[in-house]
CSV table of C-alpha atoms in Angstrom, one decimal:
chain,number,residue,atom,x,y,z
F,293,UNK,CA,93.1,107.3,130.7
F,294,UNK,CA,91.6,103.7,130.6
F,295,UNK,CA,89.0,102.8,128.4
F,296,UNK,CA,87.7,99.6,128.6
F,297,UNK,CA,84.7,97.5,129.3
F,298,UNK,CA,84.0,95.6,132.5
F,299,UNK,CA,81.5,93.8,131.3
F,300,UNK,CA,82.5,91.0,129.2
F,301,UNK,CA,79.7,90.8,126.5
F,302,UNK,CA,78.4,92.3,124.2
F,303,UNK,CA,82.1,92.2,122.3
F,304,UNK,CA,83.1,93.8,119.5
F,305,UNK,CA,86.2,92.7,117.1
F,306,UNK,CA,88.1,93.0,113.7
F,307,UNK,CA,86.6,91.0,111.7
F,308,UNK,CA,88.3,91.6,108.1
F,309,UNK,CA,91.3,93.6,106.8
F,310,UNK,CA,92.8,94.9,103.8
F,311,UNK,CA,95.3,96.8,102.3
F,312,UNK,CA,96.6,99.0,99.6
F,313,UNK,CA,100.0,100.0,98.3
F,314,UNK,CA,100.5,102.5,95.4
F,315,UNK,CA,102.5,100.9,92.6
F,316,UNK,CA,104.9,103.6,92.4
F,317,UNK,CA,108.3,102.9,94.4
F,318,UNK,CA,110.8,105.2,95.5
F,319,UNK,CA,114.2,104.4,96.8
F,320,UNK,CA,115.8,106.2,99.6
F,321,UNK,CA,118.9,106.8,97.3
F,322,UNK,CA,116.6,108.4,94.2
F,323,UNK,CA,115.1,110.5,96.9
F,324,UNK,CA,118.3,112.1,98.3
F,325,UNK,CA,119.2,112.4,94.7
F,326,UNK,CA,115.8,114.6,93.9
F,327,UNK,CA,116.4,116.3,97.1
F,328,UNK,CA,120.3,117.4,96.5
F,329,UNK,CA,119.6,118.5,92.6
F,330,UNK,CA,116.8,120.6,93.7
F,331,UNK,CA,118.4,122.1,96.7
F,332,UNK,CA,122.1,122.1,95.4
F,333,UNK,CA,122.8,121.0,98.9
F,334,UNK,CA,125.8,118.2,98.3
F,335,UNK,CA,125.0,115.6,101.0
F,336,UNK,CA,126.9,112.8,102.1
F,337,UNK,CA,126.0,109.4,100.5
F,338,UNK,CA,123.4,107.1,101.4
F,339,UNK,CA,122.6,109.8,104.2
F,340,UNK,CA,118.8,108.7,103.9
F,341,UNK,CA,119.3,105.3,104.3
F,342,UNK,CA,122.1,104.9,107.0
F,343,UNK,CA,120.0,107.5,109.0
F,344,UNK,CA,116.3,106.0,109.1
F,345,UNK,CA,117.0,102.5,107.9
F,346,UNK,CA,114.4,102.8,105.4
F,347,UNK,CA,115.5,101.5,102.0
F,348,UNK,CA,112.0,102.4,99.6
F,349,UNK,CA,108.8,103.6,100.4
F,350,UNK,CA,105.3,103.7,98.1
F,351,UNK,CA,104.3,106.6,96.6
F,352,UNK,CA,100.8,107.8,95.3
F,353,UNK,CA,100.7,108.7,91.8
F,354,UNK,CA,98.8,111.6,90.0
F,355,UNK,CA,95.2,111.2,90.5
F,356,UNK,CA,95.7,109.1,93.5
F,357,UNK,CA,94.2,110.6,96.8
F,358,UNK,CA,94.0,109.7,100.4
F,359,UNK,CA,90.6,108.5,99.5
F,360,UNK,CA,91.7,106.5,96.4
F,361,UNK,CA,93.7,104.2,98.8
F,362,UNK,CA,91.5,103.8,101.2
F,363,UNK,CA,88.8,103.0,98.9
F,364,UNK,CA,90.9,100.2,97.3
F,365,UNK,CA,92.0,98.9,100.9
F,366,UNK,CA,88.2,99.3,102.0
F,367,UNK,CA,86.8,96.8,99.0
F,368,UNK,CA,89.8,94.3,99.7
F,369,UNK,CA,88.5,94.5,103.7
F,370,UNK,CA,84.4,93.9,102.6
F,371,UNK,CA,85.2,90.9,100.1
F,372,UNK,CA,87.8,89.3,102.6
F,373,UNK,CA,84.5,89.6,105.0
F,374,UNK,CA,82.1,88.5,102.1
F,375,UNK,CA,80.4,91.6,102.8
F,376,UNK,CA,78.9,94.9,100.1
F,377,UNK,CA,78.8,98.0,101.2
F,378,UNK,CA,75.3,98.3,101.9
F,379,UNK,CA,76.3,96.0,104.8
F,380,UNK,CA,78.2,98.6,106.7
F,381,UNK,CA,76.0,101.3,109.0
F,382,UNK,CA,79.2,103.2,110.0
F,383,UNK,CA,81.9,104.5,108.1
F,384,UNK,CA,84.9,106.0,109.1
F,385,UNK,CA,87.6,107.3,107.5
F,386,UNK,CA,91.0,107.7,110.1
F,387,UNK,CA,93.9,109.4,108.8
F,388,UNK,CA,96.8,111.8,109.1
F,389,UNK,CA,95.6,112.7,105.4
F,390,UNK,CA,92.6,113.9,103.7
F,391,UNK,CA,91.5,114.9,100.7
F,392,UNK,CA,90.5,118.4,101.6
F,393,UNK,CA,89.8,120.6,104.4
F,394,UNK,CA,85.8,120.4,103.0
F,395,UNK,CA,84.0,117.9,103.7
F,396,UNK,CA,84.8,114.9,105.4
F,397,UNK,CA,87.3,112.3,103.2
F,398,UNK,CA,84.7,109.7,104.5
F,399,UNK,CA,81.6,111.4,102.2
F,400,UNK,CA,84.4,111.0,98.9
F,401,UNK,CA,85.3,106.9,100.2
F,402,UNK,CA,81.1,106.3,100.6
F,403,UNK,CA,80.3,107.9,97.2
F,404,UNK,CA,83.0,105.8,95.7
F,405,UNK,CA,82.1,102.6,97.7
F,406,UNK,CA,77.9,103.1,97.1
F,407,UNK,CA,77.0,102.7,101.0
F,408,UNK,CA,74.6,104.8,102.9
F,409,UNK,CA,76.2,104.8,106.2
F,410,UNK,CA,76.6,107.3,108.8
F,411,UNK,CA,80.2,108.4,107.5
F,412,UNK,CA,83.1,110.7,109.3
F,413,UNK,CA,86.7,111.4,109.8
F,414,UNK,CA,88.6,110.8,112.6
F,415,UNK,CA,92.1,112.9,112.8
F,416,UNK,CA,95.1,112.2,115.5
F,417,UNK,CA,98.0,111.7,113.7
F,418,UNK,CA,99.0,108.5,113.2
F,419,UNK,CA,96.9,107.6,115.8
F,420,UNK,CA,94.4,108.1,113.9
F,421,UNK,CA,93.3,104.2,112.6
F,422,UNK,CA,93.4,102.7,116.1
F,423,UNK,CA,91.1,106.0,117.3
F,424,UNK,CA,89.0,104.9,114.8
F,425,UNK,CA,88.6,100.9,115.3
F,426,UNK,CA,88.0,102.3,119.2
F,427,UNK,CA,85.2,104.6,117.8
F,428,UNK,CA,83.4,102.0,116.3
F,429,UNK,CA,83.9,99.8,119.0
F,430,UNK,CA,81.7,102.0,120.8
F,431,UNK,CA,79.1,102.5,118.2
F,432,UNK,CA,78.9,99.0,118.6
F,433,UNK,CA,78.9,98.2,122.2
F,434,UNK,CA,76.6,101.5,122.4
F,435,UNK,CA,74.0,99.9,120.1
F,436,UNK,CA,74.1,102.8,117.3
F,437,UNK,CA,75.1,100.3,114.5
F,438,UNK,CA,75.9,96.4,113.8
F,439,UNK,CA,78.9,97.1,111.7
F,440,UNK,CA,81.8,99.4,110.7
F,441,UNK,CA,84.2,99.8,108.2
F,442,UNK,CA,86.8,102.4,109.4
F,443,UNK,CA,89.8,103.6,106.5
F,444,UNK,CA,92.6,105.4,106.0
F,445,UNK,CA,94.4,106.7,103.6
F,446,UNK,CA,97.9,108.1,103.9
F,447,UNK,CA,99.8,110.2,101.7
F,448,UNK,CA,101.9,112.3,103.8
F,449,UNK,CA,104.8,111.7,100.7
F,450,UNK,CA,102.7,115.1,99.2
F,451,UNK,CA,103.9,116.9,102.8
F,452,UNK,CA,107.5,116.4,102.2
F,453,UNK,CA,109.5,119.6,101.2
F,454,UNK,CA,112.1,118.0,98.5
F,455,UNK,CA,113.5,121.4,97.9
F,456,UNK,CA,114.9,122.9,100.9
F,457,UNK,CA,116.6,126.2,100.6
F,458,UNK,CA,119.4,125.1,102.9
F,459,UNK,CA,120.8,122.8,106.0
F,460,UNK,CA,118.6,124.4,108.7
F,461,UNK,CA,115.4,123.7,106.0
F,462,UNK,CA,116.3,120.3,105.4
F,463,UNK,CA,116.6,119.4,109.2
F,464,UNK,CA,113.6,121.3,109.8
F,465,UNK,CA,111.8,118.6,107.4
F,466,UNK,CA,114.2,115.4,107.9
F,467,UNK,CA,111.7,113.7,109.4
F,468,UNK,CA,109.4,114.0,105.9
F,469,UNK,CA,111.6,112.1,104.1
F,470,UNK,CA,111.0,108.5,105.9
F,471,UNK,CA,107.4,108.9,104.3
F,472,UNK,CA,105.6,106.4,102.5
F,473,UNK,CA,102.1,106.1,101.4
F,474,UNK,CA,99.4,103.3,102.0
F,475,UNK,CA,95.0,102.2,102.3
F,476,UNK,CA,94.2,100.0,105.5
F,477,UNK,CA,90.6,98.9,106.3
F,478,UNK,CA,89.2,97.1,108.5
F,479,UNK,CA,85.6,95.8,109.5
F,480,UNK,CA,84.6,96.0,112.9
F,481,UNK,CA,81.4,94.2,114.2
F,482,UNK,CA,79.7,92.3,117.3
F,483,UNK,CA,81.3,89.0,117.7
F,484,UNK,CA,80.7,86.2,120.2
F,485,UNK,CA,84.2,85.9,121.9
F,486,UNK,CA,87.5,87.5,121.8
F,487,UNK,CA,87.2,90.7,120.0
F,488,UNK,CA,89.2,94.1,121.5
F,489,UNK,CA,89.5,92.9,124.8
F,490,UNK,CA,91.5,96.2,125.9
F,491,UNK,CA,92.4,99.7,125.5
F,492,UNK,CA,94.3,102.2,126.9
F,493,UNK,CA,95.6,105.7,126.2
F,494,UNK,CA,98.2,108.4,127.4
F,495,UNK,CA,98.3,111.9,126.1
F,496,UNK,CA,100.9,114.4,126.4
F,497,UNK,CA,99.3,117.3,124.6
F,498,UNK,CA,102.1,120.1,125.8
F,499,UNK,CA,104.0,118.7,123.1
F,500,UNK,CA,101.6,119.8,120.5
F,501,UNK,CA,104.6,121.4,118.7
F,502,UNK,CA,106.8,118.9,118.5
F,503,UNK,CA,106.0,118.1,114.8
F,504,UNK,CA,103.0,118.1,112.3
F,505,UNK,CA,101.7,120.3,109.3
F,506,UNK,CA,100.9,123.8,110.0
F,507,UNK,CA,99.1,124.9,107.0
F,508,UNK,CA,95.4,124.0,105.9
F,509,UNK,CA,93.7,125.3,109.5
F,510,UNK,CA,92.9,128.7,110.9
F,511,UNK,CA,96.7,129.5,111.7
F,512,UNK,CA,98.0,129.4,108.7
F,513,UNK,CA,94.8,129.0,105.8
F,514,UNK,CA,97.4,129.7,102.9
F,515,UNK,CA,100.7,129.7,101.5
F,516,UNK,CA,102.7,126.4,100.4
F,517,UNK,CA,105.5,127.5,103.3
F,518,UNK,CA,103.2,125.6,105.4
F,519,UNK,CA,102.3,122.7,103.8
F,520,UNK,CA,105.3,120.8,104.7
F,521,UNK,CA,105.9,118.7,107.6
F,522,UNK,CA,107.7,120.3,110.2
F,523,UNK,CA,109.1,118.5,113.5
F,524,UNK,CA,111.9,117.9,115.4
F,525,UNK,CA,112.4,114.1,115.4
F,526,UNK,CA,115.3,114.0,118.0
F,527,UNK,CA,113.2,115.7,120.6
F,528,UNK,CA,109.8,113.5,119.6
F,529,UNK,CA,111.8,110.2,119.8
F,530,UNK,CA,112.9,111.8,123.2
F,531,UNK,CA,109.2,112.3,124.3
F,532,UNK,CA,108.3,108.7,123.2
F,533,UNK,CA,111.3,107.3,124.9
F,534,UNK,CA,110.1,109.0,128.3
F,535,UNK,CA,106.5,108.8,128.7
F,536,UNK,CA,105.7,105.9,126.1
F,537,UNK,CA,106.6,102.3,127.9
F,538,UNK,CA,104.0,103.4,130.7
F,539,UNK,CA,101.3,102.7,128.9
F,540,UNK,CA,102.2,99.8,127.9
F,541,UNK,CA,103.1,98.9,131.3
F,542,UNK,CA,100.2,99.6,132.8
F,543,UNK,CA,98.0,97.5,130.1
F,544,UNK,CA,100.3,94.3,130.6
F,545,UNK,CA,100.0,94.8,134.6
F,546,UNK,CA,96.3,95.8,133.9
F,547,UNK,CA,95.4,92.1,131.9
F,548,UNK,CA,98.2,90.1,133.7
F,549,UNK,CA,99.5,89.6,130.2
F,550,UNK,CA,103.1,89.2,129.0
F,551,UNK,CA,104.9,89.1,125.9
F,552,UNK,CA,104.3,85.7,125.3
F,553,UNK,CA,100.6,86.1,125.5
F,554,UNK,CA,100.5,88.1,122.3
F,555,UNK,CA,101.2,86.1,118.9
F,556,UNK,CA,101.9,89.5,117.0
F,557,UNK,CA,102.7,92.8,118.6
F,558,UNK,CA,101.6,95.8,115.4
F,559,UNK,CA,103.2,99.1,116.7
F,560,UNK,CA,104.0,102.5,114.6
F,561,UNK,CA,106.7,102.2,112.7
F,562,UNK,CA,109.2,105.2,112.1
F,563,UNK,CA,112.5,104.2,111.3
F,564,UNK,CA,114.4,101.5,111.8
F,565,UNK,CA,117.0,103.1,114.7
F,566,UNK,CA,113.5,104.1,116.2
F,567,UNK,CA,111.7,100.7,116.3
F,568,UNK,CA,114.8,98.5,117.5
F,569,UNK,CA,114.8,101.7,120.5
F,570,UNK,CA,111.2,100.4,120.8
F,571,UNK,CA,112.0,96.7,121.5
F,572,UNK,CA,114.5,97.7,123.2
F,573,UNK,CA,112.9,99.9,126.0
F,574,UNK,CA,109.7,97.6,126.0
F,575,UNK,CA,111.3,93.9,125.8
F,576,UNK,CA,109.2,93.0,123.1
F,577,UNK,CA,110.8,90.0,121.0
F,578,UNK,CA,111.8,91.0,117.6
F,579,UNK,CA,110.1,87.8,116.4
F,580,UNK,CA,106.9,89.5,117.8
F,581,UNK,CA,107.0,92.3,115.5
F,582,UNK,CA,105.8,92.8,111.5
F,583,UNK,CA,108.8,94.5,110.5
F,584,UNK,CA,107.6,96.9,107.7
F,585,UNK,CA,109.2,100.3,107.9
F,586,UNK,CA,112.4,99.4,105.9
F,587,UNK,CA,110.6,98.5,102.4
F,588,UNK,CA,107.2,101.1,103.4
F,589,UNK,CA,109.0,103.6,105.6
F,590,UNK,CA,106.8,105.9,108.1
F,591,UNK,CA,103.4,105.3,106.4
F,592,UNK,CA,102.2,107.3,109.5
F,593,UNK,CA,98.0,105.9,110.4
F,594,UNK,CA,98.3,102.8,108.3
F,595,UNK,CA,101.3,101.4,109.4
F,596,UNK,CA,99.3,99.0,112.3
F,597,UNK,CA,96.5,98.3,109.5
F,598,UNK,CA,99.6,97.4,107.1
F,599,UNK,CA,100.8,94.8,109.5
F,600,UNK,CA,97.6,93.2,110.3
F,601,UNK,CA,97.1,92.7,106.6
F,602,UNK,CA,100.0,91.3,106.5
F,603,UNK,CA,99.6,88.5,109.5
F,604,UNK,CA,95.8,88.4,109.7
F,605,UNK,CA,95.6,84.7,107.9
F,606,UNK,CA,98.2,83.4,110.0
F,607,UNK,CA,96.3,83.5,113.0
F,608,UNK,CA,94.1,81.1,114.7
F,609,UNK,CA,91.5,81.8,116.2
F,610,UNK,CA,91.9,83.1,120.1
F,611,UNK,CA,95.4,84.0,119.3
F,612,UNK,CA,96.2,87.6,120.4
F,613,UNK,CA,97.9,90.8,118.8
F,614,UNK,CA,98.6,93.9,120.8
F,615,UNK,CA,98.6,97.3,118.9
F,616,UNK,CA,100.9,100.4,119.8
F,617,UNK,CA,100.0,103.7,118.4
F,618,UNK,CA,102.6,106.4,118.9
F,619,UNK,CA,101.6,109.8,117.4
F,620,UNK,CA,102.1,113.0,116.9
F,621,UNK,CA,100.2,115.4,119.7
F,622,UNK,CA,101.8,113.7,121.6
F,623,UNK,CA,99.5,110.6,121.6
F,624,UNK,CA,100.0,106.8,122.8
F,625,UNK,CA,97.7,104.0,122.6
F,626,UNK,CA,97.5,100.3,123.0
F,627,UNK,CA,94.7,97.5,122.1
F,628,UNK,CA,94.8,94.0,122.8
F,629,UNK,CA,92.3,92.4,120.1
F,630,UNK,CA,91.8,88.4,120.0
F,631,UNK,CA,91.1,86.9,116.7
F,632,UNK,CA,87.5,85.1,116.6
């Protein structure tokens, strides 16, 4: 399904970013460790790390929450943009994570923040942060409001089951363990050129059951069974690998755009094994990429809002960055922003 605008003004674009990490580090190898004393499953060594690549990851502490990261990331976003938060009219928080079921993260972020802006989550996996910058890029093209500031705030490290009662448990949950936590903000406003020149999306919804979270909805309202992540990530890296390059296809054919049109290219990162699969299929050059997965690991929705952090002062203006978003659903999306 395309979405884009044929008309080339009004434009809407990124405008700021920011970023937050928890302090806390874990290492791949102290993880396995946790995971074998309380399981008393003896596993072969550096099994973690030969597996996904990933070496450490961020945790959140106690008393740190979804929210709490993305509240840090969103005041790092507004001063980078010399902005308050009485400047922004629409607030969105975007995340795999929430605080709680009731009400919407984004109320919790805006109470903490002091804005009085329309505020509300946005949830599709970890597409969830580039759902959102498309949201507000709406809004804005729309008219409803000048400016947004759309969060997330990932903690899916609380979803990981570091006890599993045996082998068929643990690769139930395997994919859990390549999580990391993070905050990513961004401001999104009208600009005068360049801005989110493009986006696209594929969904794939019959693999719903793939992988997720079962418990917290109507299905499954209680029990801690559920609270873990679940998923097969043989057959998810299988779904990616079929229907996920044609997207990406179809937006280079679509804006006559090749690889070395982009200065950056920001796409989900996994594991390792899963994102040189990625270049691989696509073409991308690894130079392209902001490798972060194998000091982060999978920090699910703010992996892309990690990486622009990350490069956002190194580009010039009308320099280009394409964003992949692969999640869970199944969900794939690209958007081709140009720097202002």
């Amino acid at each position: 399904m395309l979405i884009q605008s044929s008309d080339p003004s009004p434009r809407a674009g990124i405008t700021a970013v920011g970023s937050l990490l928890p302090a806390d580090v874990r290492s791949s190898e102290d993880l396995q460790q946790e995971v074998a004393r309380r399981s008393g499953l003896v596993l072969p060594p550096r099994l973690l790390t030969q597996a996904t690549g990933i070496v450490s990851r961020r945790v959140a502490g106690e008393g740190v929450y979804a929210s709490t990261l993305a509240v840090g990331a969103a005041r790092r976003a507004l001063a980078a943009g010399g902005l308050t938060p009485m400047d922004i009219d629409l607030l969105v928080f975007a995340s795999a994570s929430r605080d709680m079921v009731e009400p919407a993260t984004a109320h919790i972020v805006q109470a903490e923040l002091g804005s009085r802006a329309h505020a509300l989550d946005v949830t599709n996996a970890c597409n969830s942060f580039v759902n959102g910058i498309d949201l507000a890029r709406a809004m804005i093209l729309a008219g409803r409001v000048r400016r947004a500031l759309v969060v997330t705030g990932e903690t899916p490290s609380r979803a990981v089951q570091y006890a599993p009662a045996g082998l068929a448990e643990l690769r139930e949950g395997f994919a859990g363990y390549t999580f990391g936590d993070a905050g990513a903000a961004v401001v999104v406003e009208a600009v005068e050129r360049g801005g989110i020149l493009d986006v696209d999306t594929e969904t794939h919804s019959e693999h719903w059951e793939v992988g997720g979270i079962p418990g917290g909805g109507s299905r499954h309202p209680r029990g801690d069974a559920y609270t873990y992540f679940r998923g097969d990530g043989h057959e998810l890296r299988g779904v990616f690998e079929k229907v996920g390059t044609a997207v990406i296809d179809r937006t280079l054919h679509r804006t006559g755009m090749d690889w070395d049109d982009f200065a950056k290219v920001l796409v989900h990162q996994v594991t390792v094994p899963y994102l040189e699969r990625f270049a691989e299929l696509t073409g991308v050059p690894a130079g392209k990429l902001v490798v972060t997965v194998p000091e982060l690991g999978n920090v699910a929705s703010a992996s892309t809002g990690v990486q622009l952090d990350r490069v956002f002062g190194e580009l010039e203006p009308g320099e280009r960055v394409l964003f992949v978003g692969l999640g869970g659903g199944i969900s794939i999306m690209t958007m081709v922003w140009e720097k202002s």
